[in-house]
Amino acid sequence: MSSFPAKISAIVPVYNVEKYLAKCLNSLLNQTWQNLEIIIVDDGSTDRSADIIDEYVIRFPDKIKALQQKNGGLSDARNAGIDAATGDFIGFVDSDDFISETMFEEMIALAEKHDAEMVICNIQKVDEAGNVVQKLPQIPNMPEKIILKNHFSVFSDLSYFACNKLFRKELFDKKRFRKGMHFEDIELIPQLLLECKTVAQTQNYHYQYFTRPDSISKTHSEKGLDMLHAIENVESAFSKSVYSERKKELRDFQILEGVYSFLAYLAFVKDEKIFKKMDAELKNFVFERNINIKDILLYRRFGKNYLLSLPLKKKIYYLLYFAEQKKLIRKIL
């Protein structure tokens, strides 16, 4: 390890977030870990985001690097940031979120202490007033240092957000987010994990995920099928990885992301025709992998039965779906 402090490249994709951008950038500028470059990628914003970025570049020219491109989506923006990164580590922060001031300091200390390729912190959802509305612990049943071959249940337990993780830059030597794909995190982050030997984590809630008031009206569409396509790409990488014999963990990953997460998305698909098409695709996904209802009902996450750990409304939704009560589901949703 170099005697110089490690450098972090924090990549911030921006698209029409004029109301939230300053808070995000201020949280990065106020980091206690100062060997940090902030790479802002304006993905063709049409509001005042570009003006705000210009103001920050003028004020902090040594800290901020700004890129501008035509709108290509989140994956395209993140990839442009990775290409421009000069740090030893890479982190991602969405431009409507913000982070605690010690996030990067603690995470880089853990990376160096444990020689970890990836470091994870907890997430909490916050509202516009800054109130915590939900805590999202990531892997609460695991130690600070996780040697993957000894604790490979992490592969199926982990939530695959890009933004609450710090990555050694080498993990991206041959990998990028898939352009045009929804659920690009589910597609790429598991593949990066498969390249790791050691992961470190903190149980501190450093990442503040802002629940925007307009996100409730977000369209749930056929693009949700990208979740199943993402899993197929992970399966391909899994078969070529050093962990390829760990079939149980792959099965658990397929159940969590391909069944439970997919169904959580499907619940908000209003168009009946699209709902039926996606339902048929899910049935095909489950059939091709020989996943049976018993596997799904007995699936455990963090050592506990997953279905039993859910709130009552979610339990009812999943149980009605597994009982083939689709018409009843459509009435109550």
CSV table of C-alpha atoms in Angstrom, one decimal:
chain,number,residue,atom,x,y,z
A,1,MET,CA,0.0,0.0,0.0
A,2,SER,CA,1.3,3.4,-0.9
A,3,SER,CA,2.3,5.8,1.9
A,4,PHE,CA,0.1,8.4,0.2
A,5,PRO,CA,-3.5,8.5,1.3
A,6,ALA,CA,-5.8,6.6,-1.0
A,7,LYS,CA,-7.8,8.7,-3.4
A,8,ILE,CA,-11.6,8.2,-3.9
A,9,SER,CA,-13.5,9.1,-7.1
A,10,ALA,CA,-17.1,9.9,-6.2
A,11,ILE,CA,-19.3,9.7,-9.3
A,12,VAL,CA,-22.5,11.8,-9.4
A,13,PRO,CA,-24.8,11.2,-12.4
A,14,VAL,CA,-27.1,14.2,-12.8
A,15,TYR,CA,-30.4,14.6,-14.6
A,16,ASN,CA,-32.9,17.3,-13.8
A,17,VAL,CA,-32.3,17.5,-10.0
A,18,GLU,CA,-32.0,21.3,-9.5
A,19,LYS,CA,-33.9,21.1,-6.2
A,20,TYR,CA,-31.6,18.5,-4.6
A,21,LEU,CA,-28.2,18.8,-6.2
A,22,ALA,CA,-26.6,21.4,-3.9
A,23,LYS,CA,-27.3,19.3,-0.8
A,24,CYS,CA,-25.8,16.2,-2.5
A,25,LEU,CA,-22.6,18.1,-3.5
A,26,ASN,CA,-22.2,19.8,-0.2
A,27,SER,CA,-22.3,16.4,1.6
A,28,LEU,CA,-19.4,15.3,-0.7
A,29,LEU,CA,-17.4,18.6,-0.2
A,30,ASN,CA,-17.8,18.2,3.6
A,31,GLN,CA,-16.3,14.7,3.7
A,32,THR,CA,-13.7,14.2,6.5
A,33,TRP,CA,-11.8,12.2,3.9
A,34,GLN,CA,-10.3,15.0,1.7
A,35,ASN,CA,-8.4,13.0,-0.9
A,36,LEU,CA,-11.5,13.0,-3.0
A,37,GLU,CA,-12.3,13.9,-6.6
A,38,ILE,CA,-16.0,14.6,-7.3
A,39,ILE,CA,-16.9,13.6,-10.9
A,40,ILE,CA,-20.3,15.1,-11.9
A,41,VAL,CA,-21.8,13.8,-15.1
A,42,ASP,CA,-24.6,16.0,-16.5
A,43,ASP,CA,-26.7,13.5,-18.5
A,44,GLY,CA,-28.4,16.1,-20.7
A,45,SER,CA,-30.3,18.0,-18.0
A,46,THR,CA,-32.9,20.5,-19.2
A,47,ASP,CA,-33.4,22.3,-15.9
A,48,ARG,CA,-31.0,24.5,-13.9
A,49,SER,CA,-28.7,21.6,-13.0
A,50,ALA,CA,-26.0,22.6,-15.5
A,51,ASP,CA,-25.9,26.1,-14.0
A,52,ILE,CA,-25.6,24.7,-10.5
A,53,ILE,CA,-22.7,22.5,-11.6
A,54,ASP,CA,-20.9,25.4,-13.2
A,55,GLU,CA,-21.2,27.4,-10.0
A,56,TYR,CA,-19.6,24.5,-8.0
A,57,VAL,CA,-16.8,24.0,-10.5
A,58,ILE,CA,-15.9,27.7,-10.3
A,59,ARG,CA,-15.9,27.6,-6.5
A,60,PHE,CA,-14.1,24.2,-6.1
A,61,PRO,CA,-12.0,23.7,-9.2
A,62,ASP,CA,-9.5,21.4,-7.4
A,63,LYS,CA,-12.2,19.1,-6.1
A,64,ILE,CA,-14.8,18.9,-8.9
A,65,LYS,CA,-14.5,17.6,-12.4
A,66,ALA,CA,-17.6,18.1,-14.6
A,67,LEU,CA,-18.6,16.2,-17.7
A,68,GLN,CA,-21.5,16.9,-20.0
A,69,GLN,CA,-23.2,14.5,-22.4
A,70,LYS,CA,-26.4,13.9,-24.3
A,71,ASN,CA,-29.0,12.1,-22.3
A,72,GLY,CA,-28.0,8.4,-22.3
A,73,GLY,CA,-29.4,7.2,-19.0
A,74,LEU,CA,-28.0,6.3,-15.6
A,75,SER,CA,-25.7,3.6,-16.8
A,76,ASP,CA,-24.2,5.8,-19.5
A,77,ALA,CA,-23.5,8.6,-17.0
A,78,ARG,CA,-21.9,6.3,-14.4
A,79,ASN,CA,-19.7,4.7,-17.1
A,80,ALA,CA,-18.5,8.1,-18.3
A,81,GLY,CA,-17.6,8.8,-14.6
A,82,ILE,CA,-15.7,5.5,-14.3
A,83,ASP,CA,-13.8,6.3,-17.5
A,84,ALA,CA,-12.7,9.7,-16.1
A,85,ALA,CA,-11.9,8.4,-12.6
A,86,THR,CA,-8.3,8.7,-11.3
A,87,GLY,CA,-8.9,7.4,-7.8
A,88,ASP,CA,-7.8,4.2,-6.1
A,89,PHE,CA,-11.4,3.6,-5.1
A,90,ILE,CA,-14.8,4.4,-6.8
A,91,GLY,CA,-18.0,5.4,-5.1
A,92,PHE,CA,-21.4,6.4,-6.5
A,93,VAL,CA,-23.8,8.9,-5.1
A,94,ASP,CA,-27.1,9.6,-6.7
A,95,SER,CA,-27.7,13.4,-7.2
A,96,ASP,CA,-30.9,13.6,-5.1
A,97,ASP,CA,-29.3,11.7,-2.2
A,98,PHE,CA,-26.6,12.7,0.3
A,99,ILE,CA,-24.1,11.1,2.6
A,100,SER,CA,-22.8,11.5,6.2
A,101,GLU,CA,-19.6,13.4,6.5
A,102,THR,CA,-17.6,10.4,7.8
A,103,MET,CA,-18.8,7.9,5.2
A,104,PHE,CA,-15.8,7.7,3.0
A,105,GLU,CA,-13.3,8.1,5.8
A,106,GLU,CA,-14.7,5.0,7.6
A,107,MET,CA,-15.2,3.0,4.4
A,108,ILE,CA,-11.7,3.6,3.1
A,109,ALA,CA,-10.2,2.7,6.6
A,110,LEU,CA,-12.1,-0.6,6.5
A,111,ALA,CA,-10.9,-1.3,2.9
A,112,GLU,CA,-7.3,-0.8,4.0
A,113,LYS,CA,-7.6,-2.5,7.4
A,114,HIS,CA,-9.0,-5.7,5.8
A,115,ASP,CA,-7.6,-5.5,2.3
A,116,ALA,CA,-11.1,-5.6,1.0
A,117,GLU,CA,-12.1,-5.1,-2.6
A,118,MET,CA,-15.6,-3.8,-1.7
A,119,VAL,CA,-16.9,-2.0,1.4
A,120,ILE,CA,-20.6,-1.7,2.3
A,121,CYS,CA,-22.5,0.6,4.6
A,122,ASN,CA,-26.2,0.8,5.7
A,123,ILE,CA,-28.8,3.0,4.1
A,124,GLN,CA,-31.7,5.0,5.5
A,125,LYS,CA,-34.5,6.5,3.6
A,126,VAL,CA,-35.2,10.2,4.5
A,127,ASP,CA,-38.0,12.6,3.5
A,128,GLU,CA,-37.8,16.2,2.4
A,129,ALA,CA,-37.6,17.4,6.0
A,130,GLY,CA,-34.7,15.1,6.7
A,131,ASN,CA,-36.7,12.7,8.8
A,132,VAL,CA,-35.7,9.1,8.7
A,133,VAL,CA,-38.6,7.1,7.3
A,134,GLN,CA,-37.0,3.7,7.0
A,135,LYS,CA,-33.8,2.0,8.0
A,136,LEU,CA,-32.3,-0.5,5.5
A,137,PRO,CA,-29.7,-2.7,7.2
A,138,GLN,CA,-27.6,-4.5,4.6
A,139,ILE,CA,-26.0,-7.6,6.1
A,140,PRO,CA,-26.7,-7.4,9.9
A,141,ASN,CA,-25.7,-11.0,10.5
A,142,MET,CA,-22.1,-10.7,9.2
A,143,PRO,CA,-18.8,-9.6,10.8
A,144,GLU,CA,-16.9,-6.5,9.9
A,145,LYS,CA,-14.5,-8.5,7.7
A,146,ILE,CA,-16.1,-11.0,5.4
A,147,ILE,CA,-14.1,-13.6,3.6
A,148,LEU,CA,-16.5,-14.6,0.9
A,149,LYS,CA,-15.5,-18.2,0.6
A,150,ASN,CA,-16.4,-18.6,4.3
A,151,HIS,CA,-19.5,-16.4,4.2
A,152,PHE,CA,-20.9,-16.8,0.7
A,153,SER,CA,-24.5,-16.3,1.9
A,154,VAL,CA,-23.6,-12.6,1.4
A,155,PHE,CA,-24.1,-13.2,-2.3
A,156,SER,CA,-27.8,-14.0,-1.9
A,157,ASP,CA,-28.5,-11.8,1.2
A,158,LEU,CA,-27.0,-8.5,-0.1
A,159,SER,CA,-29.0,-5.6,-1.6
A,160,TYR,CA,-27.3,-4.7,-4.8
A,161,PHE,CA,-27.4,-0.9,-4.6
A,162,ALA,CA,-24.3,0.7,-6.2
A,163,CYS,CA,-24.5,3.8,-4.0
A,164,ASN,CA,-23.8,2.4,-0.5
A,165,LYS,CA,-20.5,0.7,-1.5
A,166,LEU,CA,-16.9,1.6,-2.1
A,167,PHE,CA,-15.1,-0.3,-4.8
A,168,ARG,CA,-11.5,-0.8,-5.6
A,169,LYS,CA,-11.1,0.7,-9.1
A,170,GLU,CA,-9.6,-2.5,-10.5
A,171,LEU,CA,-13.0,-4.2,-10.2
A,172,PHE,CA,-14.1,-2.0,-13.2
A,173,ASP,CA,-11.1,-2.9,-15.4
A,174,LYS,CA,-13.2,-5.0,-17.6
A,175,LYS,CA,-16.7,-4.3,-16.4
A,176,ARG,CA,-19.3,-1.4,-16.9
A,177,PHE,CA,-22.9,-0.8,-16.3
A,178,ARG,CA,-25.0,-2.1,-19.1
A,179,LYS,CA,-26.3,0.8,-21.2
A,180,GLY,CA,-30.1,1.1,-21.6
A,181,MET,CA,-30.9,-1.6,-19.0
A,182,HIS,CA,-33.2,-0.9,-16.1
A,183,PHE,CA,-32.0,-2.5,-12.8
A,184,GLU,CA,-28.4,-2.0,-13.9
A,185,ASP,CA,-27.2,-2.4,-10.3
A,186,ILE,CA,-28.7,-5.9,-10.0
A,187,GLU,CA,-26.9,-6.8,-13.3
A,188,LEU,CA,-23.4,-5.4,-12.5
A,189,ILE,CA,-22.8,-5.3,-8.7
A,190,PRO,CA,-23.2,-9.1,-8.2
A,191,GLN,CA,-20.7,-9.6,-11.0
A,192,LEU,CA,-18.2,-7.3,-9.2
A,193,LEU,CA,-18.8,-9.2,-5.9
A,194,LEU,CA,-17.9,-12.4,-7.7
A,195,GLU,CA,-14.5,-10.8,-8.4
A,196,CYS,CA,-13.9,-10.2,-4.7
A,197,LYS,CA,-12.2,-12.3,-2.1
A,198,THR,CA,-12.8,-10.0,0.9
A,199,VAL,CA,-15.6,-7.6,1.7
A,200,ALA,CA,-15.8,-5.2,4.7
A,201,GLN,CA,-18.8,-3.6,6.2
A,202,THR,CA,-19.9,-1.0,8.7
A,203,GLN,CA,-23.3,-1.1,10.4
A,204,ASN,CA,-23.4,2.8,10.3
A,205,TYR,CA,-26.2,4.3,8.3
A,206,HIS,CA,-24.0,6.6,6.2
A,207,TYR,CA,-26.0,6.7,2.9
A,208,GLN,CA,-29.1,8.9,3.0
A,209,TYR,CA,-31.6,7.8,0.3
A,210,PHE,CA,-34.0,10.6,-0.4
A,211,THR,CA,-37.6,9.5,-1.1
A,212,ARG,CA,-38.8,12.1,-3.6
A,213,PRO,CA,-42.5,13.1,-3.3
A,214,ASP,CA,-42.9,12.6,-7.1
A,215,SER,CA,-41.5,9.1,-7.1
A,216,ILE,CA,-44.8,7.5,-6.0
A,217,SER,CA,-46.2,8.3,-9.5
A,218,LYS,CA,-43.2,6.6,-11.1
A,219,THR,CA,-44.3,4.4,-14.0
A,220,HIS,CA,-44.0,0.7,-13.5
A,221,SER,CA,-43.8,-0.8,-17.0
A,222,GLU,CA,-42.6,-3.7,-19.1
A,223,LYS,CA,-39.1,-2.4,-18.4
A,224,GLY,CA,-39.4,-4.5,-15.2
A,225,LEU,CA,-38.5,-7.5,-17.3
A,226,ASP,CA,-35.0,-6.2,-17.3
A,227,MET,CA,-34.7,-7.5,-13.8
A,228,LEU,CA,-35.0,-11.1,-15.1
A,229,HIS,CA,-32.5,-10.3,-17.9
A,230,ALA,CA,-30.1,-8.9,-15.4
A,231,ILE,CA,-30.3,-12.1,-13.4
A,232,GLU,CA,-29.5,-14.1,-16.5
A,233,ASN,CA,-26.4,-12.1,-17.0
A,234,VAL,CA,-25.3,-12.7,-13.4
A,235,GLU,CA,-25.9,-16.4,-13.8
A,236,SER,CA,-23.6,-16.4,-16.8
A,237,ALA,CA,-20.8,-14.7,-14.8
A,238,PHE,CA,-21.5,-17.0,-11.8
A,239,SER,CA,-20.9,-20.1,-13.9
A,240,LYS,CA,-17.4,-18.7,-14.8
A,241,SER,CA,-16.5,-17.5,-11.3
A,242,VAL,CA,-14.4,-19.2,-8.6
A,243,TYR,CA,-17.7,-19.6,-6.7
A,244,SER,CA,-19.4,-21.6,-9.4
A,245,GLU,CA,-20.0,-24.6,-7.2
A,246,ARG,CA,-22.0,-22.6,-4.7
A,247,LYS,CA,-25.4,-23.6,-6.2
A,248,LYS,CA,-27.5,-23.0,-3.1
A,249,GLU,CA,-26.5,-19.3,-2.9
A,250,LEU,CA,-27.2,-18.9,-6.6
A,251,ARG,CA,-30.6,-20.4,-6.1
A,252,ASP,CA,-31.3,-18.1,-3.2
A,253,PHE,CA,-30.2,-15.1,-5.3
A,254,GLN,CA,-32.6,-16.2,-8.0
A,255,ILE,CA,-35.4,-16.4,-5.5
A,256,LEU,CA,-34.7,-13.0,-3.8
A,257,GLU,CA,-34.2,-11.0,-7.0
A,258,GLY,CA,-36.1,-13.0,-9.6
A,259,VAL,CA,-39.2,-13.9,-7.5
A,260,TYR,CA,-39.6,-11.6,-4.5
A,261,SER,CA,-38.0,-8.4,-5.9
A,262,PHE,CA,-39.7,-8.9,-9.3
A,263,LEU,CA,-43.1,-9.4,-7.7
A,264,ALA,CA,-42.6,-6.3,-5.6
A,265,TYR,CA,-42.2,-4.4,-8.9
A,266,LEU,CA,-45.0,-6.2,-10.6
A,267,ALA,CA,-47.4,-5.2,-7.8
A,268,PHE,CA,-47.3,-1.6,-9.2
A,269,VAL,CA,-47.9,-2.4,-12.9
A,270,LYS,CA,-51.3,-1.0,-13.6
A,271,ASP,CA,-51.7,-2.1,-17.3
A,272,GLU,CA,-53.5,-5.5,-17.3
A,273,LYS,CA,-51.9,-6.7,-20.5
A,274,ILE,CA,-48.4,-5.9,-19.4
A,275,PHE,CA,-49.1,-7.5,-15.9
A,276,LYS,CA,-50.1,-10.7,-17.7
A,277,LYS,CA,-47.1,-10.7,-19.9
A,278,MET,CA,-44.7,-10.1,-17.0
A,279,ASP,CA,-46.5,-12.8,-14.9
A,280,ALA,CA,-46.0,-15.3,-17.8
A,281,GLU,CA,-42.3,-14.4,-18.0
A,282,LEU,CA,-41.9,-14.9,-14.3
A,283,LYS,CA,-43.5,-18.3,-14.5
A,284,ASN,CA,-41.2,-19.2,-17.3
A,285,PHE,CA,-38.2,-18.0,-15.3
A,286,VAL,CA,-39.2,-20.2,-12.3
A,287,PHE,CA,-39.9,-23.2,-14.5
A,288,GLU,CA,-36.6,-23.1,-16.4
A,289,ARG,CA,-34.7,-23.0,-13.1
A,290,ASN,CA,-36.7,-25.7,-11.5
A,291,ILE,CA,-37.6,-23.4,-8.6
A,292,ASN,CA,-40.6,-24.8,-6.7
A,293,ILE,CA,-43.0,-23.2,-4.3
A,294,LYS,CA,-41.4,-24.9,-1.3
A,295,ASP,CA,-38.0,-23.3,-2.2
A,296,ILE,CA,-39.7,-19.9,-2.4
A,297,LEU,CA,-41.7,-20.2,0.9
A,298,LEU,CA,-38.7,-21.6,2.8
A,299,TYR,CA,-36.2,-19.1,1.5
A,300,ARG,CA,-34.1,-17.6,4.3
A,301,ARG,CA,-32.4,-14.2,4.4
A,302,PHE,CA,-30.0,-13.2,7.2
A,303,GLY,CA,-30.7,-16.6,8.7
A,304,LYS,CA,-34.5,-16.0,9.0
A,305,ASN,CA,-37.5,-17.0,6.9
A,306,TYR,CA,-37.9,-14.1,4.5
A,307,LEU,CA,-41.6,-14.3,3.9
A,308,LEU,CA,-42.4,-14.3,7.7
A,309,SER,CA,-40.1,-11.3,8.2
A,310,LEU,CA,-42.2,-9.1,5.9
A,311,PRO,CA,-45.0,-6.6,6.9
A,312,LEU,CA,-48.5,-8.1,6.8
A,313,LYS,CA,-49.6,-6.4,3.6
A,314,LYS,CA,-46.6,-7.8,1.7
A,315,LYS,CA,-47.1,-11.2,3.2
A,316,ILE,CA,-50.7,-11.2,2.0
A,317,TYR,CA,-49.7,-10.1,-1.5
A,318,TYR,CA,-47.1,-12.8,-2.0
A,319,LEU,CA,-49.2,-15.5,-0.5
A,320,LEU,CA,-52.2,-14.6,-2.8
A,321,TYR,CA,-49.8,-14.6,-5.8
A,322,PHE,CA,-48.3,-18.0,-4.9
A,323,ALA,CA,-51.9,-19.3,-4.4
A,324,GLU,CA,-52.7,-18.3,-8.0
A,325,GLN,CA,-55.3,-15.7,-6.8
A,326,LYS,CA,-54.4,-13.1,-9.5
A,327,LYS,CA,-57.9,-11.7,-9.8
A,328,LEU,CA,-58.1,-11.0,-6.1
A,329,ILE,CA,-54.6,-9.4,-6.2
A,330,ARG,CA,-55.7,-7.0,-8.9
A,331,LYS,CA,-58.7,-6.0,-6.8
A,332,ILE,CA,-56.7,-5.2,-3.7
A,333,LEU,CA,-53.8,-3.5,-5.3
